[in-house]
Amino acid sequence: MNQGYFIQYGLELLGGDLKSEMNHFEKISDILLALYISRIDNKQTNFHGERLHYINLITQKFLLHINSVKKLTDGITLKSKSKDFETIVKDPFSISVLVRGSIENYLVLNYISNRFKDEDLLSGRFEIWLRYGLTKRGVLPENDEERRVNQSDKDSIELLTERIINRNFFKNLSEQKQETFLKQINREWKFTFKDDKFFPASWKDLIYDSGLKSHIGQNVYNYLSWHAHTQSISVIQLKDMWNENFDEFSTKVSISKLNMFGSFLISDIIQNDSEFKNAFNSMSEDLRELINFYNYSYRGDEFLI
């Protein structure tokens, strides 16, 4: 990594102000969008394999979330025609909800694409995740189209189950544990495996599995746990917003999380997809080093591009 840029970006964040975070956010969101534009311009719109295709769909969902956040940072308009009233207010709570969704998007992406895990495990993780989603989509079909979709889902679930039971992690389980596991994947999709055992995983496990340094991981987990829910803390924060500069502080915290996980996501998809890597390498050095700055600072040098 270029030390000059590392010092520059560190100094920019040292003041702890929203303006610096937003400056980085604009660049990181632009980098991600530019990667897709480059693929389209070069007619590289086909992805090799189903898992990589879904990884890119998750990335697109992340891209939509962060651009919605960008809109919200300008504030929302409260307007009443009957009272001839109009004012602009900040909404850090909706931003928190979108940021939480963005982080969870990234954690799913990393879970099924982590290059430090073997391909058999990653494929199995993807199949379990996809199967779980299909089982939760089930509705009582009321017309021919719904019946067709319902039958297609059942066929896909059966096929995914067959793939899962042929994975090494499944074969390593005892017969009794295999039976338990096949029941468990109807209720959960996040798992860790060790020898002949399996364990349901939490979002906290996925945070640390992504490579995030431990002293930062707890803070992120707390953010996921509290900020986007209607707990008393969020209502207390609303009360504080009218008395203090809470809206700007809360937005800064949210944007700082997006800068971190946006940079992680860019690093991960580049390592998994050569077309993205070619597009990234064609960008200016200052943009490439911004992504490296966040990955090095919060994960380590093994995540540098």
Short mmCIF file of C-alpha atoms in Angstrom, two decimals:
data_model
loop_
_atom_site.label_atom_id
_atom_site.label_comp_id
_atom_site.label_asym_id
_atom_site.label_seq_id
_atom_site.Cartn_x
_atom_site.Cartn_y
_atom_site.Cartn_z
CA MET A 1 0.00 0.00 0.00
CA ASN A 2 1.11 3.56 -0.78
CA GLN A 3 2.07 5.07 2.60
CA GLY A 4 1.38 8.60 1.40
CA TYR A 5 -2.26 7.82 0.69
CA PHE A 6 -2.56 5.85 3.94
CA ILE A 7 -1.46 8.91 5.93
CA GLN A 8 -3.66 11.23 3.86
CA TYR A 9 -6.83 9.19 4.38
CA GLY A 10 -6.07 8.69 8.06
CA LEU A 11 -5.64 12.44 8.58
CA GLU A 12 -8.89 13.13 6.74
CA LEU A 13 -10.79 10.98 9.23
CA LEU A 14 -8.89 12.22 12.27
CA GLY A 15 -11.21 15.18 12.78
CA GLY A 16 -14.19 12.84 13.11
CA ASP A 17 -16.54 15.03 11.08
CA LEU A 18 -19.38 13.99 8.78
CA LYS A 19 -17.95 15.90 5.80
CA SER A 20 -14.82 13.70 5.64
CA GLU A 21 -16.86 10.50 6.00
CA MET A 22 -19.20 11.66 3.22
CA ASN A 23 -16.25 12.47 0.98
CA HIS A 24 -15.00 8.88 1.33
CA PHE A 25 -18.54 7.53 0.97
CA GLU A 26 -19.04 9.34 -2.35
CA LYS A 27 -15.81 7.86 -3.70
CA ILE A 28 -16.46 4.30 -2.48
CA SER A 29 -20.02 4.21 -3.84
CA ASP A 30 -18.73 5.62 -7.13
CA ILE A 31 -16.04 2.91 -7.32
CA LEU A 32 -18.62 0.16 -6.87
CA LEU A 33 -20.94 1.59 -9.52
CA ALA A 34 -18.01 2.17 -11.90
CA LEU A 35 -17.05 -1.52 -11.64
CA TYR A 36 -20.47 -2.48 -13.00
CA ILE A 37 -20.45 0.20 -15.68
CA SER A 38 -17.07 -1.11 -16.89
CA ARG A 39 -18.49 -4.63 -17.16
CA ILE A 40 -21.45 -3.38 -19.18
CA ASP A 41 -19.25 -1.26 -21.45
CA ASN A 42 -17.00 -4.27 -22.08
CA LYS A 43 -20.00 -6.60 -22.55
CA GLN A 44 -18.88 -8.75 -19.61
CA THR A 45 -22.37 -9.33 -18.23
CA ASN A 46 -22.25 -13.12 -17.88
CA PHE A 47 -21.11 -14.61 -14.58
CA HIS A 48 -19.39 -17.97 -14.37
CA GLY A 49 -21.56 -20.25 -12.25
CA GLU A 50 -24.71 -19.87 -10.18
CA ARG A 51 -22.93 -18.92 -6.96
CA LEU A 52 -20.98 -16.10 -8.60
CA HIS A 53 -24.20 -14.89 -10.22
CA TYR A 54 -25.89 -14.65 -6.82
CA ILE A 55 -22.83 -12.97 -5.30
CA ASN A 56 -23.24 -10.25 -7.89
CA LEU A 57 -26.98 -9.96 -7.25
CA ILE A 58 -26.21 -9.44 -3.55
CA THR A 59 -23.67 -6.79 -4.57
CA GLN A 60 -26.30 -5.02 -6.67
CA LYS A 61 -28.66 -5.01 -3.68
CA PHE A 62 -25.88 -3.47 -1.58
CA LEU A 63 -25.40 -0.83 -4.29
CA LEU A 64 -29.10 0.07 -4.21
CA HIS A 65 -29.08 0.37 -0.41
CA ILE A 66 -26.09 2.70 -0.27
CA ASN A 67 -27.51 4.96 -2.98
CA SER A 68 -30.74 5.22 -1.00
CA VAL A 69 -28.65 6.20 2.01
CA LYS A 70 -27.00 8.88 -0.12
CA LYS A 71 -30.44 10.35 -0.89
CA LEU A 72 -31.45 10.31 2.77
CA THR A 73 -28.35 12.20 3.91
CA ASP A 74 -29.84 15.28 2.20
CA GLY A 75 -32.85 15.05 4.52
CA ILE A 76 -36.51 14.33 3.85
CA THR A 77 -39.32 16.81 3.24
CA LEU A 78 -42.28 16.92 5.61
CA LYS A 79 -45.10 18.61 3.74
CA SER A 80 -48.72 19.42 4.55
CA LYS A 81 -50.86 21.00 1.85
CA SER A 82 -53.77 21.60 4.21
CA LYS A 83 -51.54 23.56 6.61
CA ASP A 84 -49.34 25.12 3.92
CA PHE A 85 -46.35 23.70 5.74
CA GLU A 86 -43.05 22.38 4.41
CA THR A 87 -39.75 21.66 6.14
CA ILE A 88 -36.69 19.47 5.66
CA VAL A 89 -35.59 17.19 8.51
CA LYS A 90 -32.88 14.57 8.87
CA ASP A 91 -33.83 10.90 9.27
CA PRO A 92 -30.87 9.04 10.82
CA PHE A 93 -33.17 6.15 11.78
CA SER A 94 -34.04 5.16 8.20
CA ILE A 95 -30.35 5.48 7.39
CA SER A 96 -29.57 3.05 10.23
CA VAL A 97 -32.10 0.54 8.87
CA LEU A 98 -30.56 0.70 5.39
CA VAL A 99 -27.03 0.47 6.77
CA ARG A 100 -27.98 -2.59 8.79
CA GLY A 101 -29.42 -4.17 5.64
CA SER A 102 -26.25 -3.28 3.73
CA ILE A 103 -23.99 -4.84 6.36
CA GLU A 104 -26.06 -8.03 6.45
CA ASN A 105 -25.90 -8.13 2.63
CA TYR A 106 -22.14 -7.96 2.81
CA LEU A 107 -21.92 -10.63 5.52
CA VAL A 108 -23.97 -13.03 3.39
CA LEU A 109 -21.75 -12.29 0.40
CA ASN A 110 -18.60 -12.95 2.40
CA TYR A 111 -20.11 -16.09 3.93
CA ILE A 112 -20.58 -17.69 0.49
CA SER A 113 -17.42 -16.29 -1.15
CA ASN A 114 -14.71 -16.14 1.54
CA ARG A 115 -11.52 -16.99 -0.38
CA PHE A 116 -9.88 -18.38 2.77
CA LYS A 117 -12.42 -21.25 2.82
CA ASP A 118 -12.36 -24.26 0.50
CA GLU A 119 -14.67 -24.39 -2.51
CA ASP A 120 -16.64 -27.40 -1.26
CA LEU A 121 -17.59 -25.54 1.93
CA LEU A 122 -18.45 -22.32 0.07
CA SER A 123 -20.64 -24.18 -2.41
CA GLY A 124 -22.38 -25.96 0.47
CA ARG A 125 -22.94 -22.69 2.32
CA PHE A 126 -24.46 -21.21 -0.82
CA GLU A 127 -26.75 -24.21 -1.35
CA ILE A 128 -27.98 -24.14 2.26
CA TRP A 129 -28.60 -20.38 2.08
CA LEU A 130 -30.47 -20.66 -1.24
CA ARG A 131 -32.48 -23.67 -0.08
CA TYR A 132 -33.48 -21.92 3.15
CA GLY A 133 -34.81 -18.93 1.20
CA LEU A 134 -36.86 -21.15 -1.10
CA THR A 135 -38.45 -22.97 1.86
CA LYS A 136 -39.58 -19.63 3.30
CA ARG A 137 -41.16 -18.46 0.05
CA GLY A 138 -43.77 -21.21 0.08
CA VAL A 139 -47.39 -20.04 -0.20
CA LEU A 140 -50.63 -21.86 -0.94
CA PRO A 141 -50.90 -21.53 -4.75
CA GLU A 142 -54.15 -20.03 -6.00
CA ASN A 143 -53.59 -19.97 -9.77
CA ASP A 144 -51.61 -21.80 -12.47
CA GLU A 145 -48.63 -19.44 -12.31
CA GLU A 146 -48.36 -19.76 -8.52
CA ARG A 147 -48.64 -23.55 -8.82
CA ARG A 148 -45.83 -23.55 -11.40
CA VAL A 149 -43.57 -21.44 -9.17
CA ASN A 150 -44.43 -23.57 -6.14
CA GLN A 151 -43.52 -26.80 -7.97
CA SER A 152 -40.33 -25.23 -9.33
CA ASP A 153 -39.30 -24.28 -5.79
CA LYS A 154 -39.97 -27.81 -4.55
CA ASP A 155 -37.83 -29.26 -7.34
CA SER A 156 -35.03 -26.80 -6.56
CA ILE A 157 -35.17 -27.61 -2.84
CA GLU A 158 -34.90 -31.32 -3.62
CA LEU A 159 -31.95 -30.75 -5.96
CA LEU A 160 -30.15 -28.50 -3.45
CA THR A 161 -30.68 -31.08 -0.70
CA GLU A 162 -29.05 -33.74 -2.89
CA ARG A 163 -26.06 -31.45 -3.44
CA ILE A 164 -25.75 -30.66 0.27
CA ILE A 165 -25.65 -34.32 1.35
CA ASN A 166 -22.74 -34.88 -1.04
CA ARG A 167 -20.62 -32.13 0.53
CA ASN A 168 -17.61 -33.13 2.62
CA PHE A 169 -18.83 -31.32 5.74
CA PHE A 170 -22.06 -33.37 5.63
CA LYS A 171 -20.28 -36.68 5.05
CA ASN A 172 -18.08 -35.98 8.09
CA LEU A 173 -21.14 -35.92 10.36
CA SER A 174 -22.40 -39.06 12.08
CA GLU A 175 -25.65 -40.54 10.79
CA GLN A 176 -27.54 -39.11 13.76
CA LYS A 177 -26.03 -35.66 13.27
CA GLN A 178 -26.83 -35.81 9.55
CA GLU A 179 -30.51 -36.34 10.37
CA THR A 180 -30.46 -33.46 12.83
CA PHE A 181 -28.66 -31.21 10.36
CA LEU A 182 -31.21 -31.83 7.59
CA LYS A 183 -33.94 -30.69 9.99
CA GLN A 184 -31.90 -27.71 11.16
CA ILE A 185 -31.40 -26.29 7.65
CA ASN A 186 -35.17 -25.73 7.48
CA ARG A 187 -34.81 -23.28 10.38
CA GLU A 188 -31.39 -21.69 9.78
CA TRP A 189 -28.78 -21.16 7.06
CA LYS A 190 -25.71 -19.97 8.99
CA PHE A 191 -23.45 -22.80 10.23
CA THR A 192 -19.89 -23.53 11.22
CA PHE A 193 -18.32 -26.99 11.05
CA LYS A 194 -15.53 -28.57 13.04
CA ASP A 195 -14.51 -32.19 12.48
CA ASP A 196 -17.70 -34.25 12.93
CA LYS A 197 -19.76 -31.44 14.48
CA PHE A 198 -21.86 -28.55 13.23
CA PHE A 199 -22.93 -25.39 15.07
CA PRO A 200 -25.57 -22.78 14.18
CA ALA A 201 -23.75 -19.49 13.59
CA SER A 202 -24.78 -15.95 14.52
CA TRP A 203 -24.33 -12.62 12.76
CA LYS A 204 -21.53 -12.02 15.25
CA ASP A 205 -19.77 -15.16 13.98
CA LEU A 206 -20.12 -13.92 10.40
CA ILE A 207 -18.67 -10.53 11.37
CA TYR A 208 -15.50 -12.13 12.72
CA ASP A 209 -15.39 -14.66 9.86
CA SER A 210 -15.13 -11.73 7.43
CA GLY A 211 -11.71 -10.87 8.86
CA LEU A 212 -12.79 -7.81 10.84
CA LYS A 213 -10.43 -7.12 13.72
CA SER A 214 -11.88 -8.33 17.03
CA HIS A 215 -11.90 -4.98 18.85
CA ILE A 216 -13.99 -3.50 16.03
CA GLY A 217 -16.30 -6.48 15.59
CA GLN A 218 -18.10 -6.03 18.91
CA ASN A 219 -18.94 -2.43 18.04
CA VAL A 220 -20.41 -3.50 14.70
CA TYR A 221 -22.44 -6.26 16.35
CA ASN A 222 -23.88 -3.75 18.83
CA TYR A 223 -24.79 -1.49 15.92
CA LEU A 224 -26.62 -4.34 14.19
CA SER A 225 -28.36 -5.29 17.41
CA TRP A 226 -29.71 -1.90 18.47
CA HIS A 227 -29.77 0.93 15.99
CA ALA A 228 -32.29 -0.39 13.50
CA HIS A 229 -34.84 -1.71 16.02
CA THR A 230 -37.71 -0.06 17.90
CA GLN A 231 -36.03 -0.52 21.24
CA SER A 232 -36.21 2.19 23.88
CA ILE A 233 -32.71 3.33 22.91
CA SER A 234 -33.87 4.40 19.44
CA VAL A 235 -36.77 6.40 20.88
CA ILE A 236 -34.43 8.03 23.40
CA GLN A 237 -32.18 8.95 20.47
CA LEU A 238 -35.14 10.55 18.70
CA LYS A 239 -35.77 12.68 21.78
CA ASP A 240 -32.08 13.66 21.86
CA MET A 241 -32.15 14.58 18.17
CA TRP A 242 -34.40 17.58 18.84
CA ASN A 243 -32.15 18.86 21.63
CA GLU A 244 -28.66 18.18 20.32
CA ASN A 245 -26.69 17.59 17.13
CA PHE A 246 -27.54 13.89 17.32
CA ASP A 247 -28.73 13.55 13.71
CA GLU A 248 -25.31 14.51 12.32
CA PHE A 249 -23.45 12.29 14.79
CA SER A 250 -25.68 9.29 14.09
CA THR A 251 -25.37 9.77 10.33
CA LYS A 252 -21.58 9.97 10.64
CA VAL A 253 -21.49 6.67 12.55
CA SER A 254 -23.68 5.01 9.91
CA ILE A 255 -21.64 6.34 6.99
CA SER A 256 -18.40 5.23 8.64
CA LYS A 257 -19.81 1.67 8.81
CA LEU A 258 -20.78 1.81 5.14
CA ASN A 259 -17.32 3.04 4.14
CA MET A 260 -15.77 0.11 5.95
CA PHE A 261 -18.07 -2.63 4.65
CA GLY A 262 -18.29 -1.10 1.18
CA SER A 263 -14.50 -1.35 0.93
CA PHE A 264 -14.61 -4.93 2.24
CA LEU A 265 -17.19 -5.85 -0.39
CA ILE A 266 -15.17 -4.29 -3.22
CA SER A 267 -12.06 -6.19 -2.11
CA ASP A 268 -13.99 -9.46 -1.89
CA ILE A 269 -15.72 -9.28 -5.28
CA ILE A 270 -12.46 -8.28 -6.97
CA GLN A 271 -10.72 -11.33 -5.48
CA ASN A 272 -13.56 -13.55 -6.73
CA ASP A 273 -14.11 -12.12 -10.19
CA SER A 274 -11.31 -11.37 -12.67
CA GLU A 275 -13.49 -9.00 -14.76
CA PHE A 276 -14.03 -6.80 -11.72
CA LYS A 277 -10.31 -6.94 -10.97
CA ASN A 278 -9.42 -5.70 -14.45
CA ALA A 279 -11.87 -2.81 -14.11
CA PHE A 280 -10.53 -1.92 -10.66
CA ASN A 281 -6.91 -1.93 -11.83
CA SER A 282 -7.80 0.61 -14.52
CA MET A 283 -8.94 3.15 -11.90
CA SER A 284 -6.77 5.96 -10.57
CA GLU A 285 -4.32 5.11 -7.78
CA ASP A 286 -6.01 7.34 -5.20
CA LEU A 287 -9.28 5.40 -5.55
CA ARG A 288 -7.59 1.99 -5.42
CA GLU A 289 -5.65 3.02 -2.32
CA LEU A 290 -8.80 4.26 -0.59
CA ILE A 291 -10.18 0.70 -0.72
CA ASN A 292 -6.85 -0.64 0.51
CA PHE A 293 -6.84 1.90 3.36
CA TYR A 294 -10.08 0.55 4.83
CA ASN A 295 -9.18 -3.09 4.31
CA TYR A 296 -5.74 -2.71 5.84
CA SER A 297 -7.00 -0.61 8.76
CA TYR A 298 -9.92 -2.83 9.75
CA ARG A 299 -8.98 -6.30 8.48
CA GLY A 300 -5.27 -6.65 7.65
CA ASP A 301 -2.73 -6.73 4.84
CA GLU A 302 -3.97 -10.09 3.51
CA PHE A 303 -7.01 -8.20 2.16
CA LEU A 304 -5.03 -5.64 0.17
CA ILE A 305 -5.72 -5.66 -3.57
#
